[in-house]
Amino acid sequence: MEHNSEIRPFTIDVPQADLDDLRDRLARTRWTADLPDVGWSRGVPASYLKGLAEYWRDGYDWRAYERQLNEYPQFTTEIDGQNIHFLHVRSPEPDALPLILTHGWPGSIVEFLHIIGPLTDPRAHGGDPADAFHLVIPSIPGSGFSGPTGEAGWDTSRVTRAFAELMSRLGYDRYGAQGGDTGAVISPGLGRLNPDKVVGVHANGLSAFTEVDPDRVGELSAAEQARLKHLEYMKTEQSGYAMIQITRPQTLAHGLHDSPVGQLAWIVEKFKEWTDPAAELPEDAVDRDLLLTNVMLYWLTGTAGSSANCYYETAHAGAWGASARSTVPTGVAVFPMDVSIRSALEPEHTIVHWSEFSRGGHFAAMEAPDLLIDDVREFFAKLR
């Protein structure tokens, strides 16, 4: 046990000077010029970004979202020398199942705002009280109010161990885990680490780090073959951000930490590329104010570099490779833009539940909260 295992209440209270500074920086942006007729093919166009930045400066109300986030009980605790921030929302139902929800990059706790109420209090949201969860929603070390990491070494395995300690510290010795993106690495990791405590793992955006055997591509469904093709596109056209974060996160950090428009562009690109393909613009897939609130959690906490560092740490620790097979029952939700292929995932996961959806995208909790809520309820109903 660590010398300081105290759990302290936390309230978000951003100094007005920080908001004034942000508005000032946005007003003084030095804009690039777009090439004619290239659209989004080379990244985020200035023509689009100017409008979004203008709304961020003059139309968006941080204080309204600060109040909304503060409606949920928040805490911090120190684990392995690192500050960990988390929401802890207890269900009114006494028999609720504890569930840890883990975000990814470039997401945050903001991703889960639409699903907290229905998951913790289904009775109040037209659901079955037997489906209730006690929610623990941590900010990944190096992201948001878990603050910049103070030392090297915070790869996903270390984060997983810290989150296991968090659940233990909260007194939960039987719980479920759910997550997408980085959360779809950490959540199965919790199952491998504590198979006696984790009753089930539910993931969206779950990808295999093993290659599909070229001789067996013909055995894949048409949808899976399309996902495989999209994965190849992601590895080439959409991998630039990852390679920079894996190799030189500190160089990138200077620009993002100093320029709010730089931070906005870096994140909004992913909300364009990874959201429902039926959406023309990011704000057609995700509420614009919610998108900006997510960006604010990076800007206000100065975590552009430390959140990118998680990529560096994980890649250099060799943790992005095939894992030992997990014995924990696993549910997979596949949304548009996900590249989950069941046969490639089964060597690493005990998959007992598989759902494919025709709307939504990588940020499922923000894009299609109704589908994700139903799928999480259905999966865990068999494991309670």
Short mmCIF file of C-alpha atoms in Angstrom, two decimals:
data_model
loop_
_atom_site.label_atom_id
_atom_site.label_comp_id
_atom_site.label_asym_id
_atom_site.label_seq_id
_atom_site.Cartn_x
_atom_site.Cartn_y
_atom_site.Cartn_z
CA MET A 1 0.00 0.00 0.00
CA GLU A 2 1.30 3.43 -0.83
CA HIS A 3 2.10 6.07 1.72
CA ASN A 4 -0.72 8.26 0.48
CA SER A 5 -3.88 6.48 -0.59
CA GLU A 6 -6.21 9.32 0.34
CA ILE A 7 -9.13 10.00 -2.02
CA ARG A 8 -9.82 13.73 -2.22
CA PRO A 9 -12.95 15.43 -3.59
CA PHE A 10 -12.27 17.49 -6.72
CA THR A 11 -14.15 20.33 -8.38
CA ILE A 12 -13.27 21.81 -11.77
CA ASP A 13 -12.67 25.51 -11.29
CA VAL A 14 -10.75 27.07 -14.17
CA PRO A 15 -9.36 30.54 -13.44
CA GLN A 16 -10.99 33.28 -15.52
CA ALA A 17 -7.50 34.41 -16.54
CA ASP A 18 -7.05 31.10 -18.40
CA LEU A 19 -10.27 31.65 -20.36
CA ASP A 20 -9.31 35.25 -21.15
CA ASP A 21 -5.91 34.07 -22.34
CA LEU A 22 -7.55 31.49 -24.61
CA ARG A 23 -9.84 34.11 -26.19
CA ASP A 24 -6.89 36.42 -26.70
CA ARG A 25 -4.84 33.71 -28.39
CA LEU A 26 -7.76 32.72 -30.63
CA ALA A 27 -8.21 36.35 -31.67
CA ARG A 28 -4.52 36.60 -32.63
CA THR A 29 -4.25 33.39 -34.64
CA ARG A 30 -1.84 33.54 -37.58
CA TRP A 31 -3.75 31.63 -40.25
CA THR A 32 -2.36 29.47 -43.03
CA ALA A 33 -3.71 29.56 -46.59
CA ASP A 34 -5.53 26.63 -48.19
CA LEU A 35 -4.53 25.27 -51.57
CA PRO A 36 -7.45 25.44 -53.99
CA ASP A 37 -9.75 22.43 -54.31
CA VAL A 38 -7.97 20.02 -51.93
CA GLY A 39 -10.67 19.90 -49.24
CA TRP A 40 -9.73 17.72 -46.27
CA SER A 41 -7.33 15.49 -48.25
CA ARG A 42 -4.22 17.04 -46.66
CA GLY A 43 -5.64 17.66 -43.21
CA VAL A 44 -7.92 20.27 -41.66
CA PRO A 45 -8.62 23.19 -44.03
CA ALA A 46 -8.20 26.72 -42.70
CA SER A 47 -11.55 27.64 -44.28
CA TYR A 48 -13.26 25.17 -41.92
CA LEU A 49 -11.08 25.77 -38.89
CA LYS A 50 -11.56 29.56 -38.91
CA GLY A 51 -15.30 29.18 -38.42
CA LEU A 52 -14.90 26.65 -35.62
CA ALA A 53 -12.26 28.78 -33.87
CA GLU A 54 -14.46 31.86 -34.15
CA TYR A 55 -17.33 29.97 -32.51
CA TRP A 56 -14.94 28.68 -29.83
CA ARG A 57 -13.91 32.27 -29.09
CA ASP A 58 -17.31 33.99 -29.19
CA GLY A 59 -20.09 31.40 -28.98
CA TYR A 60 -18.91 28.52 -26.81
CA ASP A 61 -19.55 28.69 -23.05
CA TRP A 62 -16.97 26.73 -21.03
CA ARG A 63 -18.65 27.63 -17.73
CA ALA A 64 -21.85 25.82 -18.76
CA TYR A 65 -19.89 22.60 -19.33
CA GLU A 66 -17.78 23.12 -16.22
CA ARG A 67 -21.07 23.18 -14.26
CA GLN A 68 -22.32 20.08 -16.10
CA LEU A 69 -19.15 18.13 -15.33
CA ASN A 70 -19.26 19.29 -11.71
CA GLU A 71 -22.75 17.80 -11.31
CA TYR A 72 -20.96 14.45 -11.04
CA PRO A 73 -18.86 13.55 -7.99
CA GLN A 74 -15.17 13.85 -8.88
CA PHE A 75 -12.08 12.88 -6.96
CA THR A 76 -8.30 12.66 -7.19
CA THR A 77 -5.92 10.18 -5.62
CA GLU A 78 -2.23 9.45 -5.96
CA ILE A 79 -1.28 6.08 -7.43
CA ASP A 80 2.28 5.06 -8.29
CA GLY A 81 3.42 8.66 -7.76
CA GLN A 82 0.87 10.06 -10.22
CA ASN A 83 -2.24 12.16 -9.68
CA ILE A 84 -5.32 10.29 -10.93
CA HIS A 85 -8.58 12.18 -11.51
CA PHE A 86 -11.87 10.31 -11.83
CA LEU A 87 -15.62 10.59 -11.75
CA HIS A 88 -17.30 8.21 -9.31
CA VAL A 89 -21.04 8.10 -9.94
CA ARG A 90 -22.85 5.66 -7.68
CA SER A 91 -26.17 4.22 -8.84
CA PRO A 92 -29.25 4.64 -6.64
CA GLU A 93 -29.79 0.90 -7.18
CA PRO A 94 -28.04 -1.00 -4.34
CA ASP A 95 -27.26 -4.09 -6.46
CA ALA A 96 -25.64 -2.12 -9.30
CA LEU A 97 -22.53 -3.64 -10.90
CA PRO A 98 -19.37 -1.49 -10.66
CA LEU A 99 -18.08 -0.57 -14.13
CA ILE A 100 -14.91 1.30 -15.05
CA LEU A 101 -15.17 3.33 -18.28
CA THR A 102 -11.91 4.28 -19.98
CA HIS A 103 -11.54 6.88 -22.73
CA GLY A 104 -8.87 7.04 -25.42
CA TRP A 105 -6.94 9.64 -27.41
CA PRO A 106 -7.98 12.27 -28.39
CA GLY A 107 -10.94 11.67 -26.10
CA SER A 108 -11.57 12.36 -22.43
CA ILE A 109 -14.15 11.89 -19.69
CA VAL A 110 -16.31 14.25 -21.80
CA GLU A 111 -16.97 11.32 -24.16
CA PHE A 112 -19.19 9.67 -21.54
CA LEU A 113 -21.47 12.57 -20.59
CA HIS A 114 -24.45 11.18 -22.55
CA ILE A 115 -24.25 7.69 -21.07
CA ILE A 116 -23.66 8.34 -17.35
CA GLY A 117 -27.35 8.91 -16.50
CA PRO A 118 -28.81 5.91 -18.35
CA LEU A 119 -26.11 3.52 -17.09
CA THR A 120 -26.25 4.58 -13.43
CA ASP A 121 -29.99 5.16 -13.18
CA PRO A 122 -31.84 3.13 -15.84
CA ARG A 123 -35.08 3.45 -13.87
CA ALA A 124 -35.07 7.22 -14.50
CA HIS A 125 -34.27 6.70 -18.20
CA GLY A 126 -36.94 4.16 -19.16
CA GLY A 127 -34.69 1.15 -18.54
CA ASP A 128 -34.63 -1.86 -16.25
CA PRO A 129 -33.19 -1.11 -12.77
CA ALA A 130 -31.55 -4.56 -12.90
CA ASP A 131 -29.18 -3.08 -15.53
CA ALA A 132 -27.73 -0.40 -13.22
CA PHE A 133 -24.00 0.31 -12.86
CA HIS A 134 -21.84 2.20 -10.38
CA LEU A 135 -19.51 4.11 -12.72
CA VAL A 136 -15.83 4.90 -12.25
CA ILE A 137 -14.56 7.14 -15.08
CA PRO A 138 -10.86 7.99 -14.75
CA SER A 139 -8.80 10.40 -16.81
CA ILE A 140 -5.81 8.49 -18.22
CA PRO A 141 -2.56 9.66 -16.54
CA GLY A 142 -1.17 12.41 -18.73
CA SER A 143 -4.65 13.41 -19.94
CA GLY A 144 -7.10 15.99 -18.66
CA PHE A 145 -7.28 16.52 -14.93
CA SER A 146 -5.02 13.55 -14.26
CA GLY A 147 -2.57 16.22 -15.33
CA PRO A 148 0.75 15.93 -17.08
CA THR A 149 2.72 12.84 -16.08
CA GLY A 150 5.68 13.68 -13.87
CA GLU A 151 8.04 10.97 -15.11
CA ALA A 152 8.65 8.68 -18.06
CA GLY A 153 7.24 5.16 -18.19
CA TRP A 154 3.47 5.65 -18.25
CA ASP A 155 2.60 3.16 -20.97
CA THR A 156 -0.81 1.46 -21.17
CA SER A 157 0.34 -1.43 -18.97
CA ARG A 158 1.26 0.92 -16.14
CA VAL A 159 -2.03 2.78 -16.57
CA THR A 160 -3.85 -0.55 -16.38
CA ARG A 161 -2.13 -1.41 -13.11
CA ALA A 162 -2.99 2.04 -11.72
CA PHE A 163 -6.66 1.62 -12.64
CA ALA A 164 -6.75 -1.82 -11.02
CA GLU A 165 -5.39 -0.20 -7.85
CA LEU A 166 -8.03 2.55 -8.16
CA MET A 167 -10.86 0.00 -8.25
CA SER A 168 -9.33 -1.81 -5.28
CA ARG A 169 -8.98 1.47 -3.37
CA LEU A 170 -12.66 2.18 -3.98
CA GLY A 171 -13.53 -1.19 -2.47
CA TYR A 172 -14.65 -2.86 -5.70
CA ASP A 173 -13.48 -6.48 -5.89
CA ARG A 174 -15.96 -7.53 -8.59
CA TYR A 175 -16.51 -5.24 -11.56
CA GLY A 176 -16.77 -4.83 -15.32
CA ALA A 177 -14.59 -2.80 -17.68
CA GLN A 178 -15.59 -0.90 -20.82
CA GLY A 179 -13.64 1.31 -23.19
CA GLY A 180 -12.83 2.38 -26.71
CA ASP A 181 -9.57 3.37 -28.43
CA THR A 182 -6.86 3.34 -25.72
CA GLY A 183 -9.67 2.23 -23.41
CA ALA A 184 -10.02 -0.86 -25.64
CA VAL A 185 -6.41 -1.72 -24.70
CA ILE A 186 -6.68 -0.88 -20.99
CA SER A 187 -10.06 -2.58 -20.39
CA PRO A 188 -8.96 -6.03 -21.67
CA GLY A 189 -5.70 -5.43 -19.80
CA LEU A 190 -7.67 -5.13 -16.55
CA GLY A 191 -9.25 -8.50 -17.32
CA ARG A 192 -5.84 -10.13 -17.91
CA LEU A 193 -4.46 -8.56 -14.75
CA ASN A 194 -7.40 -9.45 -12.49
CA PRO A 195 -9.43 -12.27 -14.09
CA ASP A 196 -10.82 -13.13 -10.65
CA LYS A 197 -12.23 -9.61 -10.19
CA VAL A 198 -13.26 -8.50 -13.70
CA VAL A 199 -16.54 -10.23 -14.61
CA GLY A 200 -16.51 -9.04 -18.22
CA VAL A 201 -14.86 -6.67 -20.68
CA HIS A 202 -16.85 -4.70 -23.25
CA ALA A 203 -14.96 -2.80 -25.93
CA ASN A 204 -15.66 -0.71 -29.00
CA GLY A 205 -12.93 0.11 -31.49
CA LEU A 206 -11.16 -3.12 -30.49
CA SER A 207 -8.36 -3.93 -32.93
CA ALA A 208 -6.02 -6.88 -33.22
CA PHE A 209 -2.30 -6.29 -33.33
CA THR A 210 -1.88 -9.53 -35.26
CA GLU A 211 -2.10 -9.54 -39.06
CA VAL A 212 -4.83 -11.39 -40.92
CA ASP A 213 -3.35 -14.37 -42.79
CA PRO A 214 -3.43 -13.35 -46.51
CA ASP A 215 -4.52 -16.89 -47.42
CA ARG A 216 -7.61 -16.52 -45.22
CA VAL A 217 -8.83 -13.10 -46.39
CA GLY A 218 -11.32 -14.87 -48.64
CA GLU A 219 -12.97 -16.39 -45.56
CA LEU A 220 -13.82 -12.96 -44.14
CA SER A 221 -17.28 -11.47 -44.52
CA ALA A 222 -17.73 -8.63 -47.01
CA ALA A 223 -17.93 -6.18 -44.08
CA GLU A 224 -14.69 -7.54 -42.63
CA GLN A 225 -12.92 -7.35 -45.97
CA ALA A 226 -13.98 -3.70 -46.17
CA ARG A 227 -12.61 -3.16 -42.65
CA LEU A 228 -9.32 -4.77 -43.64
CA LYS A 229 -9.08 -2.45 -46.63
CA HIS A 230 -9.83 0.54 -44.38
CA LEU A 231 -7.14 -0.63 -41.96
CA GLU A 232 -4.58 -0.51 -44.79
CA TYR A 233 -5.73 3.05 -45.59
CA MET A 234 -5.37 4.01 -41.94
CA LYS A 235 -1.83 2.60 -41.83
CA THR A 236 -0.79 4.78 -44.75
CA GLU A 237 -2.91 7.92 -45.15
CA GLN A 238 -4.07 8.24 -41.54
CA SER A 239 -1.03 7.20 -39.55
CA GLY A 240 0.90 10.48 -39.52
CA TYR A 241 -0.39 11.65 -36.14
CA ALA A 242 0.46 8.27 -34.56
CA MET A 243 3.99 8.14 -35.94
CA ILE A 244 4.73 11.61 -34.57
CA GLN A 245 3.27 10.75 -31.15
CA ILE A 246 5.14 7.42 -31.11
CA THR A 247 8.48 8.98 -32.05
CA ARG A 248 8.67 12.72 -31.29
CA PRO A 249 5.81 13.73 -28.95
CA GLN A 250 7.84 16.50 -27.32
CA THR A 251 8.52 18.35 -30.58
CA LEU A 252 4.81 18.24 -31.39
CA ALA A 253 3.90 19.39 -27.89
CA HIS A 254 5.44 22.85 -28.26
CA GLY A 255 3.07 23.85 -31.05
CA LEU A 256 -0.07 22.31 -29.53
CA HIS A 257 0.67 23.65 -26.03
CA ASP A 258 1.20 27.20 -27.32
CA SER A 259 -1.53 27.45 -29.97
CA PRO A 260 -5.17 26.65 -29.25
CA VAL A 261 -5.91 26.50 -32.98
CA GLY A 262 -3.06 24.01 -33.33
CA GLN A 263 -4.54 21.88 -30.54
CA LEU A 264 -8.01 22.20 -32.07
CA ALA A 265 -6.83 21.13 -35.53
CA TRP A 266 -4.86 18.16 -34.17
CA ILE A 267 -7.95 16.82 -32.41
CA VAL A 268 -10.69 17.82 -34.85
CA GLU A 269 -8.91 15.96 -37.66
CA LYS A 270 -9.66 12.71 -35.81
CA PHE A 271 -13.28 13.70 -35.31
CA LYS A 272 -13.50 14.15 -39.08
CA GLU A 273 -11.73 10.91 -40.02
CA TRP A 274 -12.99 8.51 -37.37
CA THR A 275 -16.65 9.49 -36.94
CA ASP A 276 -19.64 8.12 -38.83
CA PRO A 277 -18.84 8.30 -42.57
CA ALA A 278 -22.38 9.53 -43.18
CA ALA A 279 -21.45 12.78 -41.38
CA GLU A 280 -19.94 15.40 -43.66
CA LEU A 281 -18.34 17.45 -40.87
CA PRO A 282 -17.25 16.59 -37.32
CA GLU A 283 -20.13 18.56 -35.80
CA ASP A 284 -22.59 16.53 -37.89
CA ALA A 285 -21.41 13.44 -35.97
CA VAL A 286 -20.73 14.93 -32.54
CA ASP A 287 -22.30 17.91 -30.79
CA ARG A 288 -20.07 20.92 -31.52
CA ASP A 289 -20.03 22.19 -27.93
CA LEU A 290 -19.17 18.72 -26.64
CA LEU A 291 -16.33 18.48 -29.17
CA LEU A 292 -14.94 21.81 -27.96
CA THR A 293 -15.33 20.76 -24.31
CA ASN A 294 -13.22 17.72 -25.11
CA VAL A 295 -10.57 19.97 -26.70
CA MET A 296 -10.73 22.25 -23.65
CA LEU A 297 -9.70 19.37 -21.39
CA TYR A 298 -6.45 19.17 -23.34
CA TRP A 299 -5.91 22.92 -23.60
CA LEU A 300 -6.75 23.96 -20.03
CA THR A 301 -4.69 21.18 -18.46
CA GLY A 302 -1.66 21.58 -20.73
CA THR A 303 -1.66 17.89 -21.60
CA ALA A 304 -0.98 17.93 -25.36
CA GLY A 305 2.50 16.49 -24.84
CA SER A 306 1.85 14.14 -21.94
CA SER A 307 -1.20 12.57 -23.64
CA ALA A 308 0.87 12.03 -26.80
CA ASN A 309 3.63 10.52 -24.64
CA CYS A 310 1.38 7.54 -23.89
CA TYR A 311 1.86 6.54 -27.56
CA TYR A 312 5.64 6.86 -27.24
CA GLU A 313 5.78 4.90 -23.98
CA THR A 314 3.51 2.10 -25.18
CA ALA A 315 5.29 1.66 -28.51
CA HIS A 316 8.76 1.72 -26.94
CA ALA A 317 7.71 -0.73 -24.22
CA GLY A 318 6.63 -3.12 -26.97
CA ALA A 319 3.15 -3.14 -25.47
CA TRP A 320 1.40 -2.71 -28.84
CA GLY A 321 1.77 -6.34 -29.79
CA ALA A 322 -0.14 -9.55 -29.45
CA SER A 323 -1.24 -10.25 -25.87
CA ALA A 324 -1.81 -13.47 -24.00
CA ARG A 325 -5.33 -14.78 -24.42
CA SER A 326 -7.74 -13.31 -21.89
CA THR A 327 -10.07 -15.77 -20.18
CA VAL A 328 -12.51 -13.02 -19.23
CA PRO A 329 -15.81 -12.97 -21.18
CA THR A 330 -15.50 -10.23 -23.78
CA GLY A 331 -18.13 -8.29 -25.72
CA VAL A 332 -17.24 -6.35 -28.87
CA ALA A 333 -19.32 -3.57 -30.41
CA VAL A 334 -18.31 -2.68 -33.96
CA PHE A 335 -19.31 0.75 -35.24
CA PRO A 336 -18.63 2.26 -38.68
CA MET A 337 -14.91 3.17 -39.05
CA ASP A 338 -13.92 0.45 -36.54
CA VAL A 339 -11.59 -2.20 -37.97
CA SER A 340 -12.53 -5.09 -35.66
CA ILE A 341 -12.25 -8.51 -37.31
CA ARG A 342 -13.50 -11.33 -35.12
CA SER A 343 -11.19 -14.10 -36.32
CA ALA A 344 -8.16 -11.85 -35.75
CA LEU A 345 -9.33 -10.93 -32.24
CA GLU A 346 -10.27 -14.40 -31.00
CA PRO A 347 -6.68 -15.57 -30.32
CA GLU A 348 -6.39 -12.79 -27.70
CA HIS A 349 -9.94 -12.53 -26.32
CA THR A 350 -12.69 -14.89 -25.14
CA ILE A 351 -15.43 -13.29 -27.25
CA VAL A 352 -18.94 -14.22 -26.12
CA HIS A 353 -20.83 -11.24 -27.56
CA TRP A 354 -20.41 -9.51 -30.96
CA SER A 355 -22.52 -6.63 -32.30
CA GLU A 356 -22.19 -4.70 -35.55
CA PHE A 357 -23.89 -1.33 -36.03
CA SER A 358 -24.62 0.68 -39.17
CA ARG A 359 -24.44 4.13 -37.54
CA GLY A 360 -22.08 5.79 -35.13
CA GLY A 361 -18.31 5.67 -35.29
CA HIS A 362 -15.10 5.56 -33.30
CA PHE A 363 -16.42 7.93 -30.60
CA ALA A 364 -19.43 5.71 -29.96
CA ALA A 365 -20.43 7.12 -26.56
CA MET A 366 -20.74 10.58 -28.17
CA GLU A 367 -22.07 9.56 -31.58
CA ALA A 368 -24.52 6.74 -30.84
CA PRO A 369 -24.97 6.67 -27.06
CA ASP A 370 -28.29 4.80 -27.34
CA LEU A 371 -26.68 1.90 -29.23
CA LEU A 372 -23.70 1.69 -26.90
CA ILE A 373 -25.87 1.82 -23.75
CA ASP A 374 -28.11 -1.01 -25.02
CA ASP A 375 -25.13 -3.13 -26.00
CA VAL A 376 -23.35 -2.66 -22.66
CA ARG A 377 -26.56 -3.54 -20.79
CA GLU A 378 -27.17 -6.63 -22.92
CA PHE A 379 -23.60 -7.90 -22.54
CA PHE A 380 -23.33 -7.47 -18.77
CA ALA A 381 -26.87 -8.76 -18.09
CA LYS A 382 -25.55 -12.31 -18.59
CA LEU A 383 -22.58 -11.78 -16.25
CA ARG A 384 -24.13 -10.21 -13.19
#
